[in-house]
Amino acid sequence: MSTLSDPPKGSFRLSMLLNDTRYRSMTLQVIAAIILVSALGYLYSNLATNLREAGLNISFGFLGSSAGYDINQTLIDYNSQSTNLRAAFVGILNTLLVAFMACITATILGVFAGVLRLSNNWLVRKLMSFYVEIFRNIPVLIWIIIIFTIMTAVMPGPREFRGDEPTASMFMDLFAFTNRGVYTPAPYFTRGFGGGEGSALNWLLALAVLVASFFGARFMTKRANVVQEATGIRPNTLWTNLAIWLLPITVFCLILGLAWDIPVLKGFNFGGGIKIGGPLIALWLALSVYTGAFIAENVRAGIQAVSQGQTEAAAALGIRPRRVMSLVVLPQALRVIIPPLISQYLNITKNSSLAIVVGYADITATLGGITLNQTGRAIECVLLLMLFYLVISLTISTAMNVYNSSMKLKER
Amino acid sequence: MKKSIILGALTIAGLSAGAAAAGTLDDVKARGTLNCGVSTGLAGFSAPDANGEWMGFDVAVCRAVAAAVLGDATAVEFVPTTGKTRFTALSSGEIDMLSRNTTWTFSRDTDLKFDFAGVNYYDGQGFLAPKALGVSSAKDLDGATVCIQTGTTTELNLADFFRANNISYEPVPIETNAEAIQQYLAGACDVYTTDASGLASSRATFETPGDHVLLPEIISKEPLGPLVRHGDNDWADIVRWTLNALIAAEELGVSSTNVSEMAASTNNPEVARLLGAEGDLGAMIGLDAEWAKRAIEAQGNYGEVFAKNIGEETPIGLARGLNAQWTDGGLLYAPPFR
């Protein structure tokens, strides 16, 4: 047995920065950092000099001036006299809306296609690999254009709903599918708080009721778990949970007088109801089916990463195949699926910037398109766009990483 | 050794950055071609023909400038630009001049740091609607869906018009003229709005142009003209006076067919000055004496260019209207060549 003693502490010499492994990596990193900073500094000063020579300056004052243009889909109040900043917010909300919708449908599609790709049924398996290969290998831009073109070409125009013998008619007299979008009935409250029929307060209250139902149902499920642990018999929670979900919101709607605003043909277009614009539908569908194909592959990879022994062991315990998938395989597969899923969500958000090809007013179309053009502030607008996408991507990534660590194998 | 390469590269980068600012005229001469920004395809104004050759009303301005500066009307590199990319292309120096039915506005002239060299087409924004719609005035368009080409002044005019008349509409912003036309024909929008000349030009390409009407309202002033970067006044002078030369040539009766003859044997002093037989106007803008003669020879005078590309004999079928010479009741008025 030999004893290790500290090496003699010699005085520090400058040459040790390069020759001593303890310092060398530090030295190299400092040098790399200096080079990086000076390169960035050079680029910035180059930009500043060239802008000055061209007589341009960087100023964000244009954000406060009136935008002057109209937007076809606005989730918040907006008119052509609103500021450019507000137009940018309208765009941000539209981006988030389509990204959120597409993330959800892409996940559902992807999980189904991924699981079915491993099905024992030859036809189902082949159909799913057909879906994945077709949608994954054609650029999303083409998909957006194809879906939008088909919609505008195949669906009837609002004009065809008019006249005594219209060539098109509304579905159940409630929904109108036109080449400009889908019109659906809109709910509103006739005896709502806050005076106006569309007051946001009513919707917040409705949301509060639903959240309360959610917690109520969760409490019931937890209690059922406790009972099951103690007695081995699980009480049937289906009816109580259904009642907890449905009763409060029904009563709430009856008190406030829920009514439906049904779309009717007015002038050139349908009026009333909610319009889901053609561009939104095209973009949403295209992003969903395209990214869904990628997610399907992630899901398949995740499932195949779970050892076959797990399935066999579960089957040996007499668990039915569907429950093997949902209780044994998928929870373990999630650990493999989630990290690449994060990238797919980021891709959806970033690909939504292709919106302009179908005239969807996302942030790239408002701030990075019309505002940029009308004010000529290209550098400022692009900087803001970069900042927005960076913040959104990092937020999604953080949220998913938190979820990922909650799904991780817990080591004790 | 490595260090000197990096320093050398930096020096060259610095020098070339400096050279770009020196003078567009010198750059164009050194390059031997003129980089001219045009549209991505608008029949009659700037579009490639069956042989891939760029033709049109705006293209003729580029060719005239190239003929005046380089002595060769074909020495033009055409750079197709969209409504969105055109200004960046010009201010970054990718193109020397922009001749792409661009509206002369205050903010473009001042805030965006460009100089408009004049007006080659006085236009206004109009509406194109299918006859079947049964609309006779733009004021009946309450609630209509309107296709617009994004990145143009038309978006702002449209918002102003509907606000002023207190009627509502739904805009469908579209990137290029071709896509907008496709949407309009598919019925995704009720009307299409852009400059009236552009509407006439697009309608000419329809299968059944007769099924579509231009509504009578012209809701804006759209003086279209070529523009250059602000700050290079010598180059701006050349483009401005080349355009003026084409306009003056029509007024003075100089055409592509008689220009050589007129140069040799005119007794009108203004024609003689214009064509370089008298005085030294060319030297004042850094060109030779025959610059204007070559510019006129290239594509003809303003009237010839108009008639050949967008006039009433062409499928576009535009009347001269505001674009007639001042002597005929129009707005074209070239300052004197003196």
XYZ file of C-alpha atoms in Angstrom:
750
model
C 0.000 0.000 0.000
C 1.434 3.251 -0.976
C 0.503 6.571 0.476
C -0.375 9.419 -1.738
C 0.918 12.765 -0.704
C 0.139 16.124 -2.164
C 2.548 17.103 -4.898
C 4.953 19.785 -3.764
C 3.330 23.166 -4.174
C 5.722 24.981 -6.416
C 5.295 28.640 -7.094
C 3.010 29.444 -10.027
C 4.833 30.105 -13.260
C 3.356 31.620 -16.385
C 4.365 28.615 -18.507
C 2.135 26.427 -16.372
C -0.866 27.963 -18.114
C 0.067 25.939 -21.195
C 2.091 23.040 -19.822
C 0.096 22.114 -16.747
C -3.052 20.120 -17.472
C -4.686 21.726 -14.456
C -4.623 25.128 -16.122
C -4.422 24.324 -19.820
C -8.133 23.825 -20.477
C -8.899 26.994 -18.541
C -6.414 28.926 -20.648
C -7.839 27.624 -23.886
C -11.382 28.457 -22.817
C -10.412 31.993 -21.889
C -8.711 32.432 -25.271
C -11.760 31.049 -27.097
C -14.052 33.365 -25.147
C -11.900 36.382 -26.003
C -11.950 35.445 -29.708
C -15.717 34.933 -29.663
C -16.401 38.228 -27.903
C -14.125 40.166 -30.212
C -15.689 38.533 -33.297
C -19.153 39.518 -32.087
C -17.877 42.986 -31.252
C -16.395 43.308 -34.727
C -19.686 42.244 -36.337
C -21.647 44.688 -34.190
C -19.332 47.607 -34.879
C -19.412 46.693 -38.585
C -23.203 46.804 -38.502
C -23.234 50.091 -36.604
C -20.705 51.676 -38.991
C -22.521 50.525 -42.114
C -25.869 51.683 -40.764
C -24.377 55.062 -39.906
C -22.844 55.361 -43.375
C -26.199 54.495 -44.950
C -27.771 57.159 -42.767
C -29.874 54.670 -40.823
C -30.226 54.287 -37.116
C -31.673 51.694 -34.775
C -34.801 52.953 -33.106
C -37.860 51.211 -31.729
C -40.004 54.344 -31.818
C -42.099 52.912 -34.660
C -43.680 50.427 -32.256
C -45.679 53.239 -30.686
C -46.993 54.722 -33.925
C -50.246 53.675 -35.516
C -50.002 50.558 -37.698
C -52.438 51.658 -40.397
C -53.350 48.197 -41.655
C -56.075 45.718 -40.774
C -55.661 42.095 -39.692
C -58.204 39.401 -40.506
C -57.912 37.300 -37.367
C -57.517 39.121 -34.067
C -57.878 37.546 -30.651
C -57.664 40.938 -28.947
C -59.251 44.248 -29.939
C -57.428 45.720 -32.876
C -58.114 48.190 -35.667
C -56.008 49.995 -38.207
C -55.452 52.863 -35.747
C -53.843 50.606 -33.146
C -50.089 50.735 -32.647
C -47.534 48.526 -34.321
C -46.838 47.022 -30.912
C -50.460 45.917 -30.636
C -50.292 44.483 -34.159
C -47.255 42.518 -32.995
C -49.232 41.208 -29.997
C -52.072 40.176 -32.295
C -49.486 38.261 -34.308
C -47.929 36.701 -31.202
C -51.324 35.441 -30.007
C -52.098 34.042 -33.468
C -48.737 32.249 -33.533
C -49.331 30.816 -30.068
C -52.871 29.771 -31.000
C -51.873 27.807 -34.081
C -48.796 26.345 -32.375
C -50.855 25.226 -29.370
C -53.568 23.653 -31.510
C -51.023 21.940 -33.760
C -48.990 20.598 -30.802
C -52.070 18.913 -29.363
C -53.341 17.356 -32.593
C -49.851 16.359 -33.717
C -49.291 14.570 -30.414
C -52.598 12.698 -30.652
C -51.978 11.780 -34.283
C -48.387 10.853 -33.577
C -49.145 8.593 -30.613
C -51.894 6.785 -32.528
C -49.810 6.361 -35.668
C -46.738 5.340 -33.664
C -48.575 2.669 -31.672
C -50.454 1.388 -34.715
C -47.227 1.171 -36.694
C -46.285 -1.676 -34.359
C -49.685 -3.319 -34.717
C -49.894 -7.025 -35.526
C -52.408 -6.234 -38.251
C -50.577 -6.060 -41.587
C -52.957 -3.551 -43.174
C -52.946 -1.140 -40.227
C -49.172 -1.392 -39.944
C -48.639 -0.657 -43.645
C -51.197 2.156 -43.686
C -49.403 3.857 -40.839
C -45.961 3.528 -42.386
C -47.493 4.924 -45.583
C -48.753 7.926 -43.596
C -45.409 8.477 -41.892
C -43.338 8.181 -45.061
C -45.614 10.387 -47.178
C -46.046 13.190 -44.686
C -42.536 13.183 -43.307
C -40.864 13.367 -46.699
C -42.745 16.250 -48.264
C -41.833 19.741 -46.982
C -44.360 21.284 -44.649
C -44.607 24.383 -46.853
C -45.953 22.214 -49.663
C -48.462 20.622 -47.284
C -49.712 24.015 -46.173
C -50.191 25.102 -49.774
C -51.793 21.798 -50.830
C -54.326 21.837 -47.999
C -55.126 25.506 -48.518
C -55.512 25.112 -52.281
C -57.746 22.074 -51.888
C -59.864 23.948 -49.374
C -60.337 27.006 -51.557
C -60.930 24.941 -54.683
C -63.231 22.237 -53.321
C -65.329 23.980 -50.670
C -68.225 26.152 -51.821
C -67.975 29.943 -51.670
C -70.410 31.862 -49.442
C -72.211 32.970 -52.601
C -73.311 29.384 -53.298
C -75.346 29.318 -50.081
C -77.545 32.132 -51.355
C -80.674 32.069 -53.491
C -83.797 29.937 -53.538
C -81.997 26.864 -54.766
C -78.513 27.165 -53.316
C -75.884 24.752 -54.553
C -74.502 24.450 -51.026
C -76.232 24.225 -47.680
C -75.228 24.501 -44.053
C -74.463 21.345 -42.112
C -77.402 20.751 -39.723
C -78.188 24.448 -40.255
C -75.499 25.187 -37.662
C -72.149 24.890 -39.376
C -71.130 26.446 -42.674
C -68.109 25.010 -44.442
C -66.930 27.558 -47.016
C -63.739 28.114 -48.936
C -62.989 31.027 -46.597
C -63.255 29.047 -43.429
C -65.660 27.218 -41.163
C -68.402 29.124 -39.375
C -69.675 27.564 -36.156
C -72.276 28.725 -33.621
C -70.841 30.950 -30.901
C -71.984 30.621 -27.280
C -72.948 33.743 -25.356
C -74.737 34.549 -22.105
C -78.044 36.405 -22.152
C -78.053 37.140 -18.411
C -74.319 37.486 -17.949
C -72.489 39.647 -15.419
C -70.839 42.869 -16.439
C -73.665 44.018 -18.718
C -72.355 42.998 -22.131
C -73.218 39.643 -23.644
C -69.614 38.870 -24.485
C -68.095 40.051 -21.228
C -64.845 38.255 -20.474
C -65.838 38.025 -16.802
C -68.461 35.371 -17.602
C -65.925 33.198 -19.379
C -63.476 33.520 -16.495
C -66.225 32.407 -14.127
C -67.028 29.452 -16.396
C -63.356 28.534 -16.390
C -63.269 28.806 -12.593
C -66.223 26.413 -12.353
C -64.445 23.911 -14.611
C -61.228 24.170 -12.600
C -63.185 23.557 -9.411
C -64.768 20.479 -11.046
C -61.303 19.271 -12.010
C -60.062 19.435 -8.448
C -63.285 17.865 -7.190
C -62.890 14.936 -9.579
C -59.258 14.543 -8.605
C -60.203 14.431 -4.957
C -62.735 11.675 -5.683
C -60.154 9.640 -7.593
C -57.635 10.000 -4.768
C -60.191 8.871 -2.242
C -60.986 5.872 -4.436
C -57.282 5.027 -4.455
C -57.144 5.189 -0.658
C -60.174 2.913 -0.397
C -58.628 0.506 -2.888
C -55.344 0.410 -0.943
C -57.186 -0.299 2.279
C -59.863 -2.749 1.160
C -58.726 -3.993 -2.251
C -62.044 -3.003 -3.784
C -62.155 0.049 -5.988
C -65.364 2.061 -5.614
C -66.970 2.977 -8.913
C -66.133 6.642 -9.471
C -67.499 7.011 -13.003
C -70.923 8.387 -12.076
C -69.755 10.661 -9.287
C -67.002 12.069 -11.482
C -69.390 12.617 -14.374
C -71.730 14.465 -12.021
C -68.889 16.551 -10.620
C -67.890 17.574 -14.134
C -71.305 18.173 -15.678
C -73.646 19.413 -12.925
C -71.907 22.644 -11.838
C -71.269 23.883 -15.383
C -74.830 23.056 -16.478
C -76.281 24.964 -13.540
C -73.897 27.832 -14.241
C -74.988 28.000 -17.892
C -78.678 27.830 -16.959
C -78.330 30.688 -14.468
C -76.481 32.937 -16.898
C -78.721 31.980 -19.815
C -76.375 30.340 -22.314
C -77.476 30.860 -25.905
C -75.954 30.146 -29.275
C -75.294 32.714 -31.971
C -75.821 30.787 -35.197
C -74.031 31.995 -38.332
C -76.287 33.395 -41.047
C -75.494 34.625 -44.519
C -75.083 38.412 -44.424
C -73.948 40.303 -47.480
C -70.764 38.834 -48.869
C -69.989 36.480 -45.993
C -71.548 34.680 -43.105
C -72.139 36.874 -40.094
C -72.444 35.896 -36.456
C -71.008 32.756 -34.944
C -67.324 32.021 -34.767
C -65.243 31.980 -37.905
C -62.312 29.603 -38.056
C -60.467 31.056 -41.014
C -59.266 28.947 -43.925
C -55.628 29.967 -43.389
C -55.765 28.873 -39.754
C -57.291 25.512 -40.693
C -54.786 24.904 -43.464
C -51.830 25.832 -41.294
C -53.105 23.867 -38.315
C -53.815 20.710 -40.318
C -50.566 20.880 -42.257
C -48.438 21.389 -39.131
C -50.349 18.606 -37.341
C -50.092 15.921 -39.998
C -46.501 16.814 -40.867
C -45.176 16.880 -37.316
C -47.480 14.002 -36.354
C -45.479 11.786 -38.700
C -42.256 12.663 -36.877
C -43.848 12.147 -33.480
C -45.124 8.737 -34.670
C -41.531 7.723 -35.301
C -40.480 8.970 -31.861
C -43.292 7.002 -30.264
C -42.365 3.872 -32.193
C -38.739 4.248 -31.166
C -39.804 4.757 -27.561
C -41.975 1.657 -27.518
C -39.324 -0.479 -29.165
C -36.820 0.733 -26.576
C -38.887 -0.960 -23.862
C -37.586 -4.466 -23.475
C -39.829 -7.179 -24.897
C -39.524 -8.941 -21.527
C -41.669 -6.245 -19.929
C -44.562 -7.035 -22.256
C -44.138 -10.733 -21.756
C -43.941 -10.380 -17.980
C -47.065 -8.238 -17.962
C -48.854 -10.770 -20.151
C -47.733 -13.561 -17.827
C -49.389 -11.682 -14.957
C -52.607 -11.805 -16.976
C -52.845 -8.142 -17.868
C -54.873 -7.502 -21.002
C -52.923 -6.254 -24.078
C -54.438 -2.734 -24.046
C -53.566 -2.310 -20.385
C -50.083 -3.674 -21.024
C -49.619 -0.815 -23.459
C -51.073 1.897 -21.244
C -49.783 0.713 -17.855
C -46.481 -0.972 -18.619
C -45.050 -0.046 -21.991
C -46.068 3.579 -22.577
C -44.997 4.915 -19.146
C -41.549 3.476 -19.722
C -41.490 4.532 -23.358
C -42.296 8.130 -22.365
C -38.799 8.501 -21.017
C -37.425 7.918 -24.488
C -40.208 9.794 -26.273
C -40.261 13.105 -24.414
C -36.817 14.554 -25.244
C -37.333 14.320 -29.054
C -40.949 15.420 -28.540
C -39.621 18.722 -27.184
C -37.819 19.328 -30.467
C -40.993 18.535 -32.405
C -42.966 21.089 -30.386
C -40.231 23.632 -31.064
C -40.400 22.746 -34.762
C -44.157 23.323 -34.824
C -43.755 26.740 -33.260
C -41.002 27.720 -35.648
C -42.686 26.220 -38.732
C -45.792 28.248 -37.948
C -43.820 31.203 -39.325
C -44.658 29.847 -42.800
C -48.140 31.240 -42.144
C -47.743 34.089 -44.586
C -48.018 31.825 -47.640
C -51.695 31.359 -46.826
C -52.210 34.844 -45.427
C -52.429 33.844 -41.767
C -51.539 36.818 -39.598
C -48.918 35.362 -37.275
C -46.042 37.337 -35.765
C -43.894 36.888 -38.873
C -46.702 38.266 -41.038
C -47.570 41.259 -38.841
C -44.359 42.437 -37.195
C -41.959 40.755 -39.606
C -44.089 41.373 -42.685
C -46.422 44.310 -42.926
C -44.959 46.418 -40.128
C -41.458 45.787 -41.442
C -42.503 46.836 -44.921
C -44.494 49.867 -44.025
C -41.946 51.279 -41.588
C -38.812 49.978 -43.310
C -37.363 49.082 -39.886
C -36.008 45.726 -41.035
C -33.246 45.235 -38.468
C -35.389 46.198 -35.489
C -38.287 43.993 -36.604
C -36.053 40.995 -37.259
C -34.317 41.442 -33.897
C -37.689 41.477 -32.148
C -38.783 38.391 -34.106
C -35.623 36.540 -33.106
C -36.173 37.523 -29.500
C -39.791 36.332 -29.604
C -39.043 32.928 -31.097
C -36.106 32.473 -28.739
C -38.218 33.247 -25.674
C -41.057 30.997 -26.830
C -38.753 28.114 -27.715
C -36.890 28.350 -24.424
C -40.177 28.463 -22.516
C -41.520 25.361 -24.264
C -38.230 23.629 -23.754
C -38.162 24.482 -20.026
C -41.743 23.356 -19.501
C -41.117 20.067 -21.295
C -37.886 19.492 -19.395
C -39.747 19.891 -16.119
C -42.272 17.303 -17.365
C -39.429 15.093 -18.510
C -37.746 15.117 -15.109
C -41.050 14.250 -13.487
C -41.293 11.198 -15.782
C -37.695 10.158 -15.230
C -36.773 6.916 -13.552
C -36.775 7.827 -9.854
C -33.672 6.428 -8.273
C -33.793 5.874 -4.560
C 1.811 33.783 -41.985
C -1.694 32.963 -40.749
C -1.927 36.314 -39.055
C -1.051 38.162 -42.239
C -3.743 36.266 -44.181
C -6.394 37.270 -41.658
C -5.200 40.868 -41.672
C -5.160 40.861 -45.447
C -8.681 39.519 -45.618
C -9.822 42.157 -43.171
C -8.157 44.901 -45.206
C -9.783 43.703 -48.415
C -13.169 43.485 -46.688
C -12.664 47.014 -45.408
C -11.604 48.308 -48.825
C -14.486 46.674 -50.646
C -16.896 48.088 -48.084
C -15.407 51.495 -48.786
C -15.609 51.025 -52.541
C -19.322 50.258 -52.424
C -19.942 53.709 -51.083
C -17.788 55.437 -53.708
C -20.308 55.948 -56.493
C -22.886 53.851 -58.205
C -21.943 55.203 -61.636
C -18.334 54.030 -61.257
C -19.518 50.678 -59.930
C -21.857 50.129 -62.843
C -19.188 51.116 -65.352
C -16.611 48.881 -63.731
C -19.053 45.971 -63.606
C -20.214 46.524 -67.175
C -23.827 45.693 -66.281
C -26.619 47.520 -64.551
C -28.350 45.639 -61.710
C -31.957 46.640 -61.972
C -34.669 45.541 -59.545
C -37.982 44.608 -61.169
C -41.122 42.781 -60.107
C -41.401 38.992 -60.004
C -43.705 39.163 -63.003
C -46.449 41.649 -63.848
C -47.522 41.404 -67.471
C -46.777 44.569 -69.410
C -44.687 46.156 -66.671
C -41.943 43.650 -66.060
C -42.187 40.005 -66.993
C -39.974 37.600 -68.919
C -41.302 36.779 -72.396
C -41.374 33.353 -74.081
C -37.615 33.547 -74.680
C -36.847 34.446 -71.090
C -36.091 38.026 -72.052
C -37.391 40.636 -69.618
C -39.926 42.891 -71.294
C -42.189 45.649 -70.147
C -42.805 49.228 -69.237
C -40.632 49.238 -66.127
C -37.995 47.119 -67.834
C -37.698 49.788 -70.556
C -36.518 52.319 -67.957
C -33.744 49.944 -66.886
C -32.723 49.380 -70.508
C -32.714 53.116 -71.238
C -30.442 53.790 -68.256
C -28.134 50.945 -69.290
C -28.010 52.329 -72.847
C -27.220 55.825 -71.581
C -24.541 54.726 -69.112
C -22.988 51.667 -70.753
C -23.985 52.142 -74.357
C -25.660 48.738 -74.386
C -29.364 48.314 -73.642
C -28.883 44.593 -73.051
C -26.240 45.043 -70.357
C -28.825 44.755 -67.599
C -28.972 42.154 -64.881
C -32.630 41.962 -63.850
C -33.215 41.121 -60.211
C -36.805 40.036 -59.463
C -37.966 41.475 -56.143
C -41.180 41.063 -54.159
C -43.049 43.867 -52.446
C -41.194 42.868 -49.323
C -37.653 42.448 -50.573
C -37.383 45.370 -52.971
C -36.281 48.056 -50.494
C -33.752 45.868 -48.735
C -32.311 44.903 -52.126
C -31.870 48.551 -53.033
C -30.501 49.842 -49.733
C -28.078 46.942 -49.420
C -26.611 47.726 -52.846
C -27.708 44.449 -54.412
C -29.376 46.514 -57.137
C -28.375 49.907 -58.516
C -31.898 51.090 -59.178
C -35.408 49.832 -58.577
C -37.939 50.054 -61.377
C -40.849 48.076 -60.019
C -44.153 50.006 -60.008
C -43.200 51.518 -56.672
C -45.301 54.330 -55.233
C -43.509 57.561 -54.405
C -44.427 58.369 -50.825
C -43.074 60.778 -48.252
C -41.734 58.156 -45.870
C -40.073 56.097 -48.597
C -38.364 59.201 -49.931
C -37.209 60.431 -46.519
C -37.292 57.815 -43.762
C -36.255 54.853 -45.913
C -33.460 56.958 -47.474
C -34.334 56.615 -51.133
C -34.622 59.152 -53.925
C -37.359 58.882 -56.484
C -36.128 59.804 -59.934
C -39.535 60.852 -61.191
C -42.826 59.325 -62.148
C -43.202 56.995 -65.111
C -46.797 56.019 -64.442
C -49.526 57.936 -62.612
C -51.707 55.282 -61.077
C -54.364 54.835 -58.425
C -55.637 51.919 -56.388
C -58.733 50.210 -57.745
C -60.847 47.120 -57.148
C -61.370 44.144 -59.436
C -64.625 42.257 -58.895
C -66.399 39.423 -60.718
C -69.400 40.675 -62.694
C -71.510 37.973 -61.013
C -71.042 39.728 -57.672
C -73.336 42.489 -58.874
C -71.360 45.270 -57.210
C -71.243 48.634 -58.949
C -69.302 50.666 -56.393
C -66.550 50.002 -53.886
C -68.788 51.566 -51.240
C -71.091 48.527 -51.551
C -68.315 46.271 -50.323
C -69.410 46.213 -46.665
C -68.359 42.895 -45.161
C -66.479 41.738 -48.245
C -63.321 39.671 -48.192
C -60.547 41.549 -49.962
C -57.318 40.082 -51.333
C -54.333 42.418 -51.073
C -50.716 42.077 -52.013
C -48.840 42.518 -48.785
C -45.937 44.921 -48.353
C -47.396 47.659 -50.499
C -49.066 51.001 -49.906
C -52.350 49.376 -50.951
C -52.792 47.814 -47.496
C -52.780 51.219 -45.842
C -54.999 52.839 -48.498
C -57.496 50.032 -48.137
C -57.681 50.431 -44.354
C -58.111 54.201 -44.793
C -60.818 53.848 -47.443
C -62.950 51.438 -45.446
C -62.485 53.454 -42.263
C -63.412 56.705 -44.006
C -66.583 55.114 -45.392
C -67.334 53.403 -42.095
C -67.723 49.943 -43.641
C -66.049 46.710 -42.653
C -64.013 44.205 -44.626
C -61.778 41.237 -44.115
C -58.262 41.484 -45.539
C -56.460 38.473 -46.988
C -52.805 39.443 -47.273
C -50.937 37.604 -50.033
C -47.291 37.667 -50.961
C -47.273 37.902 -54.763
C -49.582 39.054 -57.508
C -49.798 35.568 -58.996
C -50.995 33.962 -55.747
C -53.452 36.788 -55.152
C -54.964 36.232 -58.598
C -55.239 32.512 -57.916
C -57.071 33.174 -54.640
C -59.338 35.701 -56.301
C -60.252 33.345 -59.133
C -60.882 30.485 -56.674
C -63.368 32.730 -54.887
C -61.451 32.837 -51.614
C -61.948 36.594 -51.743
C -64.711 38.719 -53.228
C -62.537 41.431 -54.693
C -58.863 41.981 -55.407
C -57.310 45.365 -54.902
C -54.047 46.801 -56.157
C -53.004 49.583 -58.542
C -55.527 49.906 -61.353
C -52.799 49.326 -63.946
C -51.838 46.089 -62.213
C -55.475 44.971 -62.150
C -55.830 45.648 -65.866
C -52.591 43.797 -66.483
C -53.708 40.781 -64.454
C -57.196 40.741 -65.949
C -55.630 40.513 -69.401
C -54.154 37.157 -68.403
C -57.517 35.689 -67.256
C -59.295 33.053 -69.316
C -62.415 35.198 -69.540
C -61.416 38.809 -68.850
C -64.955 39.927 -69.714
C -66.383 38.339 -66.557
C -64.544 40.787 -64.333
C -64.980 44.521 -63.886
C -62.851 47.289 -62.468
C -64.966 49.220 -59.969
C -65.144 52.950 -60.734
C -63.551 54.112 -57.457
C -59.882 54.934 -57.527
C -59.107 55.281 -53.845
C -55.577 56.631 -53.849
C -52.853 58.461 -55.723
C -50.104 56.111 -56.796
C -47.321 57.884 -58.634
C -45.081 54.995 -59.700
C -41.492 55.610 -60.600
C -37.910 54.374 -60.509
C -35.880 55.021 -57.371
C -32.288 54.921 -56.202
C -30.460 55.099 -52.889
C -30.415 58.470 -51.144
C -27.046 60.184 -50.999
C -25.620 59.327 -54.411
C -26.930 62.404 -56.176
C -24.848 61.935 -59.346
C -26.442 58.551 -59.963
C -29.912 59.853 -59.073
C -29.395 62.647 -61.647
C -28.576 60.123 -64.354
C -31.687 58.017 -63.712
C -33.897 61.087 -63.329
C -32.718 62.714 -66.565
C -32.798 59.488 -68.542
C -36.473 59.200 -67.643
C -36.958 62.900 -68.474
C -35.193 62.367 -71.794
C -37.706 59.663 -72.758
C -40.609 61.927 -71.811
C -39.123 65.001 -73.514
C -38.376 62.951 -76.632
C -42.059 62.167 -77.062
C -42.969 65.798 -76.560
C -40.329 66.917 -79.084
C -41.282 64.256 -81.625
C -38.072 62.253 -81.332
C -38.668 58.522 -81.682
C -36.495 55.448 -81.996
C -36.939 55.493 -85.768
C -35.967 59.086 -86.429
C -33.494 59.715 -83.627
C -30.319 59.389 -85.737
C -31.723 61.531 -88.455
C -32.881 64.191 -85.971
C -29.470 64.197 -84.267
C -27.780 64.971 -87.566
C -30.147 67.473 -89.074
C -32.399 69.113 -86.523
C -32.792 72.830 -86.295
C -34.748 72.689 -83.039
C -32.137 73.774 -80.449
C -33.759 71.784 -77.622
C -33.661 68.567 -79.687
C -30.044 69.315 -80.589
C -29.141 69.775 -76.906
C -31.030 66.625 -75.925
C -29.352 64.486 -78.564
C -25.903 65.917 -77.947
C -25.473 67.756 -81.234
C -25.187 70.999 -79.333
C -23.855 71.875 -75.882
C -22.415 69.381 -73.405
C -25.296 68.224 -71.255
C -23.852 64.693 -71.152
C -20.611 65.839 -69.558
C -22.572 67.585 -66.796
C -23.845 64.235 -65.546
C -20.599 62.379 -66.185
C -21.669 60.733 -69.454
C -20.804 61.329 -73.092
C -22.751 63.623 -75.437
C -24.904 60.926 -77.030
C -26.314 59.398 -73.820
C -29.883 60.490 -74.431
C -29.743 59.468 -78.065
C -28.824 55.923 -77.040
C -31.489 55.863 -74.327
C -34.159 56.772 -76.885
C -32.797 54.357 -79.476
C -32.924 51.497 -77.000
C -36.689 51.166 -76.549
C -38.119 54.340 -78.082
C -39.520 57.424 -76.402
C -42.045 57.340 -73.566
C -45.042 57.143 -75.902
C -43.526 54.238 -77.846
C -42.685 52.339 -74.673
C -46.206 52.889 -73.369
C -47.903 51.836 -76.611
C -45.695 48.764 -77.036
C -46.076 47.374 -73.507
C -49.308 48.497 -71.901
C -51.129 50.685 -74.456
C -54.569 50.183 -75.894
C -53.246 47.946 -78.699
C -51.858 45.442 -76.171
C -53.828 42.898 -74.123
C -53.315 45.129 -71.086
C -55.228 47.862 -72.878
C -54.505 50.913 -70.732
C -55.495 54.356 -72.011
C -52.971 57.167 -71.663
C -55.284 59.134 -69.313
C -53.182 60.963 -66.734
C -50.081 59.620 -68.437
C -50.480 61.751 -71.539
C -48.089 64.624 -72.215
C -49.022 67.907 -70.566
C -49.702 69.282 -74.005
C -52.445 66.639 -74.380
C -54.015 67.260 -70.995
C -51.939 64.696 -69.069
C -49.448 65.075 -66.231
C -46.193 64.212 -68.037
C -44.029 67.293 -67.995
C -40.275 66.971 -68.435
C -38.228 69.971 -67.238
C -36.305 71.769 -69.999
C -33.000 70.355 -71.295
C -30.836 73.410 -70.938
